[in-house]
Amino acid sequence: MVKICCIGAGYVGGPTMAVIALKCPEIEVVVVDISEPRIAGWNSERLPIYEPGLDDVVRQCRGRNLSFSTDVHRHVADADIVFVSVNTPTKTCGLGAGKAADLTYWESAARMIADVSLSDKIVVEKSTVPVKTAEAIEKILAHNGRRGVRYQILSNPEFLAEGTAVRDLLSPDRVLIGGRETPEGRAAVAALRDVYARWVPGDRIITTNLWSAELSKLAANAFLAQRISSVNAISALCEATGADVAEVAHSVGKDARIGPRFLAASVGFGGSCFQKDILNLVYICECYGLPEVAGYWREVIRINDYQKCRFVNRVVSSMFNTVAGKKVAVLGFAFKKDTGDTRETPAIDVCNGLLGDKAVVSIYDPQVTGEQVARDLAMKKFDWDHPRHLQPLSATEMAKQVAVAADAYEAARDAHAVCILTEWDEFRSLDYKRMFDAMHKPAFIFDGRNVVDVAKLREIGFVVYSIGKPLDDWLKDMPAVA
Ligand code: UDX
Ligand code: UDX
Ligand code: ADP
């Protein structure tokens, strides 16, 4: 019987292991983490992450062949396959600050594996890491491991997206496994392939060398983010010319070579992966002496920052160039719908931009708590290349300028403007007339996700801005300068 242990009970490790346990009842799966509250959460009725369908999967397997524990050493020692799914944030100081991946957690996990292992292990990179990390991990294990214990390192990057994690895991477009091209390496690849083959069709399991697998993950995220920056760049041109970005994206996406998905213009992409992975790609290119390639990918992030800035400028310029003391309702704070995750959410930059102009912001998100909002807005962003760097607010300023509302109507009451920053389904069917009646006039809606029916809202009386859509006369008269 194969035993699996996963180090890191986060957004990736938790759902991935739950689905492996569901599909492989004869494999014992243990997820370990150094964070006691995280593990307690996984063992409770209220899981530490919100992910549609996950409760059900965990309920079916927990106590059967899936468990969560803080006894990291024991479970790593017992396992045949050790997945490593720890966080790899962007370095905030020192060499490569603002770009390179911080491998502190990875290195300490690798040293711990070397310390406690008494039997051979397959060590699987699950979290996204810079290309050639496997080589560094191999060295740590070889130099620190016990005599006679052999390790094989595999790269098995995860492609799930938050909000659809369970669906993505149950029916992935592909599973990618990279390993050494030696007999031992091939055997390790085959062992991991056997795990996935219990539910993933064979032609969807791709095997490559280690470096291809590591680079494919960074490249895939860079390509996805690039599509969003491409459509967002076109959205600015649409507003300038009177074209409609939804019509343009639809027409472009009909070309089978391009395809229709991931072409929704927005206030900007967020999430824990896109920016981090592209910055990492940029850093790697620079390290390998490829400045042109680095510059190409850096532009994807620049356009994303430009898009967020452009949105804030549009809000401020439309409202007579000042939002000082005006209440602005912010609907949606998560980086996308169906998740409570706020890592790198565009809402942080937009809110900070509005607060920098002295607005009073009232935020509503169905899955994000007030404490999370306060933490995010108080956080000092690392100062890489930002068009304008804002100092975080003090606690007193925060209390004066930021409120968290129980619903969209409360957020909009007595507001001058509503900004929609996450595409939650419930924002499509709000009673906008009711909101309009409770707002100051002129009442503005700035839709950063193209969720509202622009014509209907204009009929109600709103001044409406929707990313990449033909502008109201009002907005044409108040041009936003970036
Ligand atoms: C292009 C568009 O495809 C077509 O829709 C438009 O109407 C006119 O421009 P064309 O220039 O005839 O058509 O050929 P295309 O197949 O698009 O190739 C353009 C160039 O890209 C060629 O030099 C081709 O070799 C190159 N290419 C294409 C690549 O280098 N890699 C690829 O994967 C595809
Ligand atoms: C992404 C990748 O999709 C996934 O394969 C990888 O494993 C992790 O990173 P995730 O960040 O969870 O997943 O969500 P995703 O759906 O990719 O959205 C990322 C950001 O792009 C969100 O802020 C989303 O709102 C934005 N987005 C997405 C757009 O603005 N427009 C789109 O058309 C699609
Ligand atoms: P991701 O989105 O990649 O899953 P998260 O930050 O959600 O990232 O999860 C990473 C988890 O890894 C965190 O819960 C963290 O406590 C855990 N972790 C980090 N380092 C270690 C370690 N050395 N041993 C065990 N768990 C770790």
Short mmCIF file of C-alpha atoms in Angstrom, two decimals, residues 4-480:
data_model
loop_
_atom_site.label_atom_id
_atom_site.label_comp_id
_atom_site.label_asym_id
_atom_site.label_seq_id
_atom_site.Cartn_x
_atom_site.Cartn_y
_atom_site.Cartn_z
CA ILE A 4 1.19 9.77 0.76
CA CYS A 5 2.07 12.75 2.91
CA CYS A 6 1.62 16.34 1.79
CA ILE A 7 3.53 19.14 3.52
CA GLY A 8 1.41 22.32 3.41
CA ALA A 9 -2.36 22.37 4.01
CA GLY A 10 -3.09 25.44 1.92
CA TYR A 11 -5.20 26.28 -1.13
CA VAL A 12 -3.29 23.76 -3.22
CA GLY A 13 -2.29 20.98 -0.78
CA GLY A 14 -5.68 20.66 0.94
CA PRO A 15 -7.98 20.25 -2.09
CA THR A 16 -5.45 18.22 -4.11
CA MET A 17 -4.96 15.65 -1.38
CA ALA A 18 -8.69 15.49 -0.66
CA VAL A 19 -9.35 14.52 -4.28
CA ILE A 20 -6.48 11.98 -4.35
CA ALA A 21 -7.96 10.42 -1.20
CA LEU A 22 -11.44 10.39 -2.75
CA LYS A 23 -10.26 8.69 -5.93
CA CYS A 24 -7.78 6.30 -4.31
CA PRO A 25 -9.52 4.76 -1.28
CA GLU A 26 -6.69 2.27 -0.75
CA ILE A 27 -4.05 5.01 -0.42
CA GLU A 28 -3.58 6.61 2.97
CA VAL A 29 -3.23 10.37 2.59
CA VAL A 30 -2.06 12.66 5.40
CA VAL A 31 -1.82 16.43 5.03
CA VAL A 32 0.57 18.06 7.50
CA ASP A 33 1.20 21.69 8.34
CA ILE A 34 3.15 23.62 10.95
CA SER A 35 0.15 25.88 11.48
CA GLU A 36 -2.06 24.51 14.25
CA PRO A 37 -5.08 26.70 13.43
CA ARG A 38 -4.93 25.60 9.78
CA ILE A 39 -4.94 21.92 10.73
CA ALA A 40 -7.65 22.48 13.33
CA GLY A 41 -9.69 24.11 10.57
CA TRP A 42 -9.28 21.13 8.25
CA ASN A 43 -10.39 18.86 11.09
CA SER A 44 -13.48 20.98 11.82
CA GLU A 45 -16.86 21.50 10.19
CA ARG A 46 -15.71 24.87 8.80
CA LEU A 47 -12.78 24.29 6.46
CA PRO A 48 -10.08 26.98 6.40
CA ILE A 49 -10.71 27.73 2.71
CA TYR A 50 -13.93 28.32 0.84
CA GLU A 51 -14.09 26.20 -2.27
CA PRO A 52 -17.35 25.00 -3.85
CA GLY A 53 -17.78 21.21 -3.47
CA LEU A 54 -14.78 20.76 -1.18
CA ASP A 55 -16.78 20.18 2.03
CA ASP A 56 -18.42 17.22 0.42
CA VAL A 57 -15.17 15.60 -0.72
CA VAL A 58 -13.52 16.10 2.67
CA ARG A 59 -16.56 14.73 4.49
CA GLN A 60 -16.44 11.55 2.41
CA CYS A 61 -12.75 10.83 3.05
CA ARG A 62 -11.77 12.37 6.38
CA GLY A 63 -11.35 9.62 8.97
CA ARG A 64 -11.32 7.00 6.20
CA ASN A 65 -8.06 7.50 4.27
CA LEU A 66 -7.60 11.25 4.64
CA SER A 67 -6.29 12.99 7.74
CA PHE A 68 -4.82 16.33 8.74
CA SER A 69 -2.07 16.61 11.32
CA THR A 70 0.63 18.83 12.79
CA ASP A 71 2.82 15.81 13.50
CA VAL A 72 4.93 16.64 10.47
CA HIS A 73 7.95 14.48 11.25
CA ARG A 74 6.12 11.25 11.92
CA HIS A 75 3.97 11.38 8.80
CA VAL A 76 6.82 12.40 6.51
CA ALA A 77 8.91 9.52 7.91
CA ASP A 78 6.08 7.04 7.22
CA ALA A 79 5.31 8.14 3.66
CA ASP A 80 6.45 6.70 0.33
CA ILE A 81 5.51 9.80 -1.64
CA VAL A 82 5.95 13.26 -0.06
CA PHE A 83 4.27 16.16 -1.81
CA VAL A 84 5.63 19.59 -0.94
CA SER A 85 3.02 22.29 -1.22
CA VAL A 86 4.36 25.06 0.96
CA ASN A 87 4.15 28.76 0.17
CA THR A 88 6.68 30.35 -2.18
CA PRO A 89 6.05 34.10 -1.90
CA THR A 90 8.02 36.78 -3.73
CA LYS A 91 11.17 37.85 -1.87
CA THR A 92 10.61 41.16 -0.12
CA CYS A 93 14.24 41.94 0.71
CA GLY A 94 17.78 41.06 -0.28
CA LEU A 95 18.95 39.70 -3.60
CA GLY A 96 16.12 39.56 -6.14
CA ALA A 97 13.69 41.41 -3.82
CA GLY A 98 10.34 42.06 -5.52
CA LYS A 99 10.97 39.41 -8.18
CA ALA A 100 12.66 36.19 -7.09
CA ALA A 101 10.73 33.46 -5.28
CA ASP A 102 11.40 33.13 -1.58
CA LEU A 103 12.35 29.50 -1.10
CA THR A 104 12.79 29.66 2.68
CA TYR A 105 9.79 27.41 3.35
CA TRP A 106 10.82 25.00 0.64
CA GLU A 107 14.36 24.71 1.92
CA SER A 108 13.28 24.12 5.48
CA ALA A 109 10.81 21.45 4.31
CA ALA A 110 13.59 19.74 2.33
CA ARG A 111 16.00 19.79 5.27
CA MET A 112 13.29 18.37 7.50
CA ILE A 113 12.61 15.54 5.02
CA ALA A 114 16.34 14.73 4.98
CA ASP A 115 16.40 14.73 8.78
CA VAL A 116 13.49 12.42 9.47
CA SER A 117 13.51 9.96 6.56
CA LEU A 118 14.63 6.40 7.25
CA SER A 119 13.27 4.91 4.00
CA ASP A 120 13.42 5.83 0.29
CA LYS A 121 11.11 8.65 -0.76
CA ILE A 122 9.68 10.17 -3.86
CA VAL A 123 9.60 13.94 -3.22
CA VAL A 124 7.10 15.79 -5.38
CA GLU A 125 7.24 19.54 -6.05
CA LYS A 126 3.64 20.68 -6.04
CA SER A 127 3.98 24.40 -5.32
CA THR A 128 5.27 26.50 -8.20
CA VAL A 129 9.01 26.98 -7.90
CA PRO A 130 11.72 28.58 -10.00
CA VAL A 131 13.19 26.39 -12.73
CA LYS A 132 16.00 24.17 -11.40
CA THR A 133 14.67 24.13 -7.83
CA ALA A 134 14.58 20.35 -8.07
CA GLU A 135 18.35 20.40 -8.49
CA ALA A 136 18.77 22.45 -5.31
CA ILE A 137 16.43 20.13 -3.43
CA GLU A 138 18.30 17.08 -4.67
CA LYS A 139 21.50 18.58 -3.30
CA ILE A 140 19.98 19.33 0.09
CA LEU A 141 18.62 15.79 0.35
CA ALA A 142 21.87 14.21 -0.88
CA HIS A 143 24.06 16.20 1.53
CA ASN A 144 21.83 15.97 4.58
CA GLY A 145 19.99 12.68 4.19
CA ARG A 146 20.84 9.53 6.10
CA ARG A 147 23.16 7.01 4.53
CA GLY A 148 21.37 4.50 2.30
CA VAL A 149 18.16 6.50 1.95
CA ARG A 150 17.49 7.35 -1.71
CA TYR A 151 15.37 10.18 -3.06
CA GLN A 152 13.76 10.85 -6.40
CA ILE A 153 12.53 14.37 -7.06
CA LEU A 154 9.54 14.90 -9.34
CA SER A 155 7.92 18.09 -10.53
CA ASN A 156 4.13 17.79 -10.61
CA PRO A 157 2.82 21.35 -10.81
CA GLU A 158 -0.82 21.97 -9.97
CA PHE A 159 -3.00 23.80 -12.49
CA LEU A 160 -6.21 24.12 -10.44
CA ALA A 161 -7.86 27.53 -10.29
CA GLU A 162 -9.48 28.75 -7.09
CA GLY A 163 -13.26 28.68 -7.07
CA THR A 164 -13.22 25.67 -9.41
CA ALA A 165 -10.55 23.61 -7.63
CA VAL A 166 -12.62 20.47 -7.08
CA ARG A 167 -13.88 20.40 -10.66
CA ASP A 168 -10.37 21.07 -11.99
CA LEU A 169 -8.91 18.27 -9.87
CA LEU A 170 -11.61 15.75 -10.76
CA SER A 171 -11.30 16.43 -14.45
CA PRO A 172 -8.00 18.14 -15.22
CA ASP A 173 -7.04 19.32 -18.74
CA ARG A 174 -3.73 17.63 -18.03
CA VAL A 175 -1.55 16.26 -15.26
CA LEU A 176 2.12 17.04 -15.75
CA ILE A 177 4.87 14.92 -14.23
CA GLY A 178 8.54 15.73 -14.76
CA GLY A 179 11.38 13.51 -13.57
CA ARG A 180 14.97 12.50 -14.12
CA GLU A 181 15.60 10.52 -17.30
CA THR A 182 17.27 7.63 -15.45
CA PRO A 183 15.79 4.19 -14.65
CA GLU A 184 15.11 5.33 -11.05
CA GLY A 185 13.64 8.61 -12.27
CA ARG A 186 11.37 6.83 -14.75
CA ALA A 187 10.21 4.41 -12.05
CA ALA A 188 9.30 7.31 -9.78
CA VAL A 189 7.37 9.01 -12.60
CA ALA A 190 5.51 5.73 -13.21
CA ALA A 191 4.62 5.42 -9.51
CA LEU A 192 3.06 8.90 -9.44
CA ARG A 193 1.40 8.33 -12.82
CA ASP A 194 -0.28 5.23 -11.33
CA VAL A 195 -1.86 7.39 -8.63
CA TYR A 196 -3.43 9.83 -11.13
CA ALA A 197 -4.29 7.10 -13.64
CA ARG A 198 -7.02 5.90 -11.27
CA TRP A 199 -9.22 8.73 -12.50
CA VAL A 200 -7.39 10.75 -15.14
CA PRO A 201 -7.41 9.37 -18.73
CA GLY A 202 -3.94 8.27 -19.84
CA ASP A 203 -3.70 10.74 -22.71
CA ARG A 204 -4.07 13.59 -20.24
CA ILE A 205 -1.06 12.57 -18.18
CA ILE A 206 2.01 14.18 -19.70
CA THR A 207 5.51 13.14 -18.67
CA THR A 208 8.53 15.35 -19.37
CA ASN A 209 11.96 16.05 -18.03
CA LEU A 210 12.18 17.94 -14.73
CA TRP A 211 13.01 21.35 -16.17
CA SER A 212 10.23 21.24 -18.78
CA ALA A 213 7.68 20.50 -16.06
CA GLU A 214 8.92 23.32 -13.81
CA LEU A 215 9.03 25.81 -16.68
CA SER A 216 5.64 24.74 -18.10
CA LYS A 217 3.90 25.88 -14.95
CA LEU A 218 5.47 29.33 -15.03
CA ALA A 219 4.83 29.58 -18.77
CA ALA A 220 1.18 28.51 -18.48
CA ASN A 221 0.47 31.16 -15.85
CA ALA A 222 2.36 33.78 -17.87
CA PHE A 223 0.34 32.94 -21.02
CA LEU A 224 -2.96 33.13 -19.10
CA ALA A 225 -2.07 36.45 -17.50
CA GLN A 226 -0.88 37.75 -20.85
CA ARG A 227 -4.30 37.12 -22.37
CA ILE A 228 -5.90 39.23 -19.64
CA SER A 229 -3.39 42.04 -20.08
CA SER A 230 -3.94 41.85 -23.84
CA VAL A 231 -7.71 42.21 -23.54
CA ASN A 232 -7.30 44.87 -20.84
CA ALA A 233 -4.97 46.87 -23.08
CA ILE A 234 -7.59 46.66 -25.83
CA SER A 235 -10.25 47.78 -23.30
CA ALA A 236 -8.48 51.12 -22.90
CA LEU A 237 -8.46 51.55 -26.66
CA CYS A 238 -12.15 50.59 -26.82
CA GLU A 239 -13.03 53.37 -24.39
CA ALA A 240 -11.03 55.84 -26.47
CA THR A 241 -12.61 54.81 -29.78
CA GLY A 242 -16.17 53.77 -28.92
CA ALA A 243 -15.64 50.07 -29.60
CA ASP A 244 -17.06 47.57 -27.08
CA VAL A 245 -14.48 45.21 -25.56
CA ALA A 246 -17.04 42.42 -25.12
CA GLU A 247 -17.80 42.52 -28.84
CA VAL A 248 -14.13 42.64 -29.74
CA ALA A 249 -13.25 39.76 -27.38
CA HIS A 250 -16.12 37.69 -28.73
CA SER A 251 -15.03 38.25 -32.33
CA VAL A 252 -11.37 37.56 -31.57
CA GLY A 253 -12.15 34.47 -29.50
CA LYS A 254 -14.15 32.90 -32.33
CA ASP A 255 -10.85 32.24 -34.10
CA ALA A 256 -10.19 28.62 -33.16
CA ARG A 257 -6.49 29.42 -32.96
CA ILE A 258 -7.20 31.93 -30.20
CA GLY A 259 -10.26 30.46 -28.43
CA PRO A 260 -12.94 32.19 -26.35
CA ARG A 261 -11.81 31.61 -22.76
CA PHE A 262 -9.88 33.99 -20.51
CA LEU A 263 -10.71 37.06 -22.55
CA ALA A 264 -12.89 38.88 -20.02
CA ALA A 265 -11.66 42.45 -19.57
CA SER A 266 -11.40 43.40 -15.91
CA VAL A 267 -10.05 45.87 -13.41
CA GLY A 268 -6.95 43.62 -13.39
CA PHE A 269 -5.94 40.11 -12.53
CA GLY A 270 -5.12 39.10 -8.97
CA GLY A 271 -4.50 35.88 -7.09
CA SER A 272 -1.47 34.31 -5.54
CA CYS A 273 0.01 33.00 -8.79
CA PHE A 274 0.01 35.26 -11.83
CA GLN A 275 2.05 38.19 -10.61
CA LYS A 276 4.34 36.07 -8.48
CA ASP A 277 5.08 33.59 -11.25
CA ILE A 278 5.66 36.25 -13.90
CA LEU A 279 8.00 38.17 -11.61
CA ASN A 280 9.81 34.96 -11.04
CA LEU A 281 10.01 34.32 -14.79
CA VAL A 282 11.36 37.85 -15.29
CA TYR A 283 14.01 37.25 -12.64
CA ILE A 284 15.06 33.94 -14.13
CA CYS A 285 15.37 35.53 -17.60
CA GLU A 286 17.54 38.30 -16.17
CA CYS A 287 19.72 35.77 -14.37
CA TYR A 288 20.24 33.85 -17.61
CA GLY A 289 21.18 37.06 -19.50
CA LEU A 290 17.93 37.38 -21.46
CA PRO A 291 16.83 40.99 -20.80
CA GLU A 292 14.60 41.19 -23.90
CA VAL A 293 12.61 38.16 -22.78
CA ALA A 294 12.41 39.55 -19.24
CA GLY A 295 11.14 42.89 -20.59
CA TYR A 296 8.50 41.18 -22.71
CA TRP A 297 6.93 39.45 -19.69
CA ARG A 298 7.35 42.43 -17.39
CA GLU A 299 4.96 44.36 -19.64
CA VAL A 300 2.15 41.94 -18.74
CA ILE A 301 2.41 43.15 -15.14
CA ARG A 302 2.84 46.78 -16.13
CA ILE A 303 -0.42 46.69 -18.08
CA ASN A 304 -2.12 45.08 -15.08
CA ASP A 305 -0.93 47.91 -12.82
CA TYR A 306 -1.92 50.44 -15.46
CA GLN A 307 -5.41 48.94 -15.61
CA LYS A 308 -5.93 49.27 -11.83
CA CYS A 309 -4.57 52.83 -11.89
CA ARG A 310 -6.74 53.71 -14.87
CA PHE A 311 -9.81 52.49 -12.98
CA VAL A 312 -9.06 54.65 -9.93
CA ASN A 313 -8.34 57.66 -12.13
CA ARG A 314 -11.63 57.14 -13.92
CA VAL A 315 -13.53 57.11 -10.62
CA VAL A 316 -11.83 60.22 -9.28
CA SER A 317 -11.91 62.25 -12.51
CA SER A 318 -15.60 61.46 -13.13
CA MET A 319 -16.53 62.75 -9.70
CA PHE A 320 -15.23 66.28 -10.32
CA ASN A 321 -11.64 65.24 -9.64
CA THR A 322 -12.22 64.70 -5.95
CA VAL A 323 -13.52 61.90 -3.80
CA ALA A 324 -12.38 63.48 -0.53
CA GLY A 325 -14.94 62.74 2.17
CA LYS A 326 -17.25 60.99 -0.31
CA LYS A 327 -18.53 57.54 0.49
CA VAL A 328 -17.67 54.98 -2.18
CA ALA A 329 -19.21 51.50 -1.99
CA VAL A 330 -16.88 48.69 -3.02
CA LEU A 331 -18.69 45.53 -4.03
CA GLY A 332 -16.37 42.55 -4.01
CA PHE A 333 -12.94 42.29 -2.43
CA ALA A 334 -11.85 38.72 -3.30
CA PHE A 335 -9.57 38.40 -6.35
CA LYS A 336 -12.31 36.51 -8.22
CA LYS A 337 -15.76 35.10 -7.48
CA ASP A 338 -16.38 31.91 -5.50
CA THR A 339 -13.37 32.32 -3.25
CA GLY A 340 -12.61 34.21 -0.05
CA ASP A 341 -8.97 34.58 -1.10
CA THR A 342 -7.70 38.15 -1.31
CA ARG A 343 -4.05 37.57 -2.17
CA GLU A 344 -2.98 40.23 -4.73
CA THR A 345 -6.62 41.14 -5.31
CA PRO A 346 -6.99 44.26 -7.48
CA ALA A 347 -9.40 45.52 -4.80
CA ILE A 348 -6.42 46.26 -2.53
CA ASP A 349 -4.82 48.62 -5.04
CA VAL A 350 -8.13 50.21 -6.03
CA CYS A 351 -9.14 50.79 -2.39
CA ASN A 352 -5.69 52.15 -1.56
CA GLY A 353 -5.94 54.48 -4.56
CA LEU A 354 -9.35 55.75 -3.42
CA LEU A 355 -8.20 56.08 0.19
CA GLY A 356 -5.13 57.99 -1.02
CA ASP A 357 -7.59 60.48 -2.49
CA LYS A 358 -9.33 60.61 0.90
CA ALA A 359 -12.50 58.70 -0.01
CA VAL A 360 -14.51 56.91 2.66
CA VAL A 361 -14.78 53.32 1.50
CA SER A 362 -17.54 50.87 2.44
CA ILE A 363 -16.71 47.33 1.41
CA TYR A 364 -18.98 44.33 0.95
CA ASP A 365 -17.84 40.86 -0.08
CA PRO A 366 -19.86 37.71 0.61
CA GLN A 367 -16.77 35.67 1.60
CA VAL A 368 -14.17 38.12 2.91
CA THR A 369 -14.21 39.07 6.59
CA GLY A 370 -13.67 42.57 7.97
CA GLU A 371 -10.47 41.43 9.70
CA GLN A 372 -9.09 40.21 6.38
CA VAL A 373 -9.91 43.53 4.68
CA ALA A 374 -8.21 45.45 7.51
CA ARG A 375 -5.10 43.24 7.27
CA ASP A 376 -4.91 43.63 3.52
CA LEU A 377 -5.30 47.40 3.52
CA ALA A 378 -2.77 47.84 6.31
CA MET A 379 -0.16 45.75 4.53
CA LYS A 380 2.84 47.51 3.11
CA LYS A 381 3.21 46.49 -0.48
CA PHE A 382 6.71 45.82 -1.66
CA ASP A 383 7.87 48.73 -3.67
CA TRP A 384 8.76 47.28 -7.05
CA ASP A 385 8.09 49.40 -10.10
CA HIS A 386 4.76 50.68 -8.86
CA PRO A 387 3.44 53.77 -10.64
CA ARG A 388 2.70 55.35 -7.29
CA HIS A 389 3.53 53.86 -3.98
CA LEU A 390 1.07 54.51 -1.22
CA GLN A 391 1.85 54.47 2.45
CA PRO A 392 -0.52 52.17 4.33
CA LEU A 393 -3.06 53.92 6.51
CA SER A 394 -2.64 54.15 10.27
CA ALA A 395 -5.19 52.31 12.42
CA THR A 396 -6.99 55.59 13.18
CA GLU A 397 -7.18 56.62 9.54
CA MET A 398 -8.36 53.12 8.70
CA ALA A 399 -11.18 53.31 11.25
CA LYS A 400 -12.23 56.70 9.86
CA GLN A 401 -12.00 55.84 6.19
CA VAL A 402 -12.87 52.13 5.88
CA ALA A 403 -16.04 50.29 6.85
CA VAL A 404 -17.19 46.77 6.08
CA ALA A 405 -20.86 46.38 5.20
CA ALA A 406 -23.17 43.41 5.76
CA ASP A 407 -24.63 43.63 2.26
CA ALA A 408 -24.48 45.62 -0.97
CA TYR A 409 -27.38 47.88 0.00
CA GLU A 410 -25.77 48.91 3.27
CA ALA A 411 -22.51 49.59 1.43
CA ALA A 412 -24.30 51.80 -1.11
CA ARG A 413 -26.48 53.75 1.34
CA ASP A 414 -25.55 57.46 1.21
CA ALA A 415 -22.71 56.68 -1.18
CA HIS A 416 -21.76 58.81 -4.16
CA ALA A 417 -20.47 55.86 -6.16
CA VAL A 418 -20.44 52.07 -6.36
CA CYS A 419 -17.36 50.21 -7.62
CA ILE A 420 -17.77 46.55 -8.59
CA LEU A 421 -14.44 44.79 -8.18
CA THR A 422 -15.35 41.08 -8.06
CA GLU A 423 -17.75 39.32 -10.43
CA TRP A 424 -19.88 37.61 -7.74
CA ASP A 425 -23.10 36.29 -9.35
CA GLU A 426 -25.24 38.09 -6.76
CA PHE A 427 -24.07 41.47 -8.14
CA ARG A 428 -25.82 40.70 -11.42
CA SER A 429 -29.26 40.60 -9.82
CA LEU A 430 -29.14 43.36 -7.19
CA ASP A 431 -32.03 45.81 -6.95
CA TYR A 432 -30.09 48.70 -8.42
CA LYS A 433 -33.12 51.01 -8.31
CA ARG A 434 -33.20 50.56 -4.54
CA MET A 435 -29.50 51.39 -4.35
CA PHE A 436 -29.91 54.41 -6.61
CA ASP A 437 -32.69 55.80 -4.43
CA ALA A 438 -30.46 55.63 -1.34
CA MET A 439 -27.43 57.28 -2.97
CA HIS A 440 -26.29 60.87 -3.47
CA LYS A 441 -26.87 62.30 -6.95
CA PRO A 442 -25.38 62.16 -9.45
CA ALA A 443 -25.02 58.45 -8.56
CA PHE A 444 -22.13 56.64 -10.23
CA ILE A 445 -21.45 52.97 -10.94
CA PHE A 446 -17.97 51.89 -11.95
CA ASP A 447 -18.12 48.28 -13.08
CA GLY A 448 -14.65 46.73 -13.07
CA ARG A 449 -15.96 43.30 -14.11
CA ASN A 450 -18.60 43.97 -16.76
CA VAL A 451 -21.36 42.39 -14.68
CA VAL A 452 -24.10 45.02 -14.88
CA ASP A 453 -26.55 45.77 -17.66
CA VAL A 454 -25.28 49.22 -18.63
CA ALA A 455 -28.42 50.29 -20.53
CA LYS A 456 -30.74 49.35 -17.65
CA LEU A 457 -28.65 51.24 -15.09
CA ARG A 458 -28.53 54.32 -17.31
CA GLU A 459 -32.32 54.13 -17.52
CA ILE A 460 -32.50 54.16 -13.72
CA GLY A 461 -30.41 57.33 -13.75
CA PHE A 462 -26.89 56.17 -12.91
CA VAL A 463 -23.78 57.52 -14.59
CA VAL A 464 -22.26 54.19 -15.62
CA TYR A 465 -18.69 53.26 -16.43
CA SER A 466 -18.01 49.67 -17.45
CA ILE A 467 -14.50 48.58 -18.45
CA GLY A 468 -13.99 48.78 -22.21
CA LYS A 469 -17.56 49.85 -23.01
CA PRO A 470 -18.59 52.96 -24.94
CA LEU A 471 -18.51 55.90 -22.51
CA ASP A 472 -21.38 57.99 -21.19
CA ASP A 473 -21.32 61.61 -22.39
CA TRP A 474 -20.63 62.51 -18.77
CA LEU A 475 -17.43 60.47 -18.75
CA LYS A 476 -16.36 61.77 -22.15
CA ASP A 477 -16.49 65.27 -20.70
CA MET A 478 -14.30 64.22 -17.76
CA PRO A 479 -11.33 62.48 -19.33
CA ALA A 480 -9.15 60.40 -16.99
#
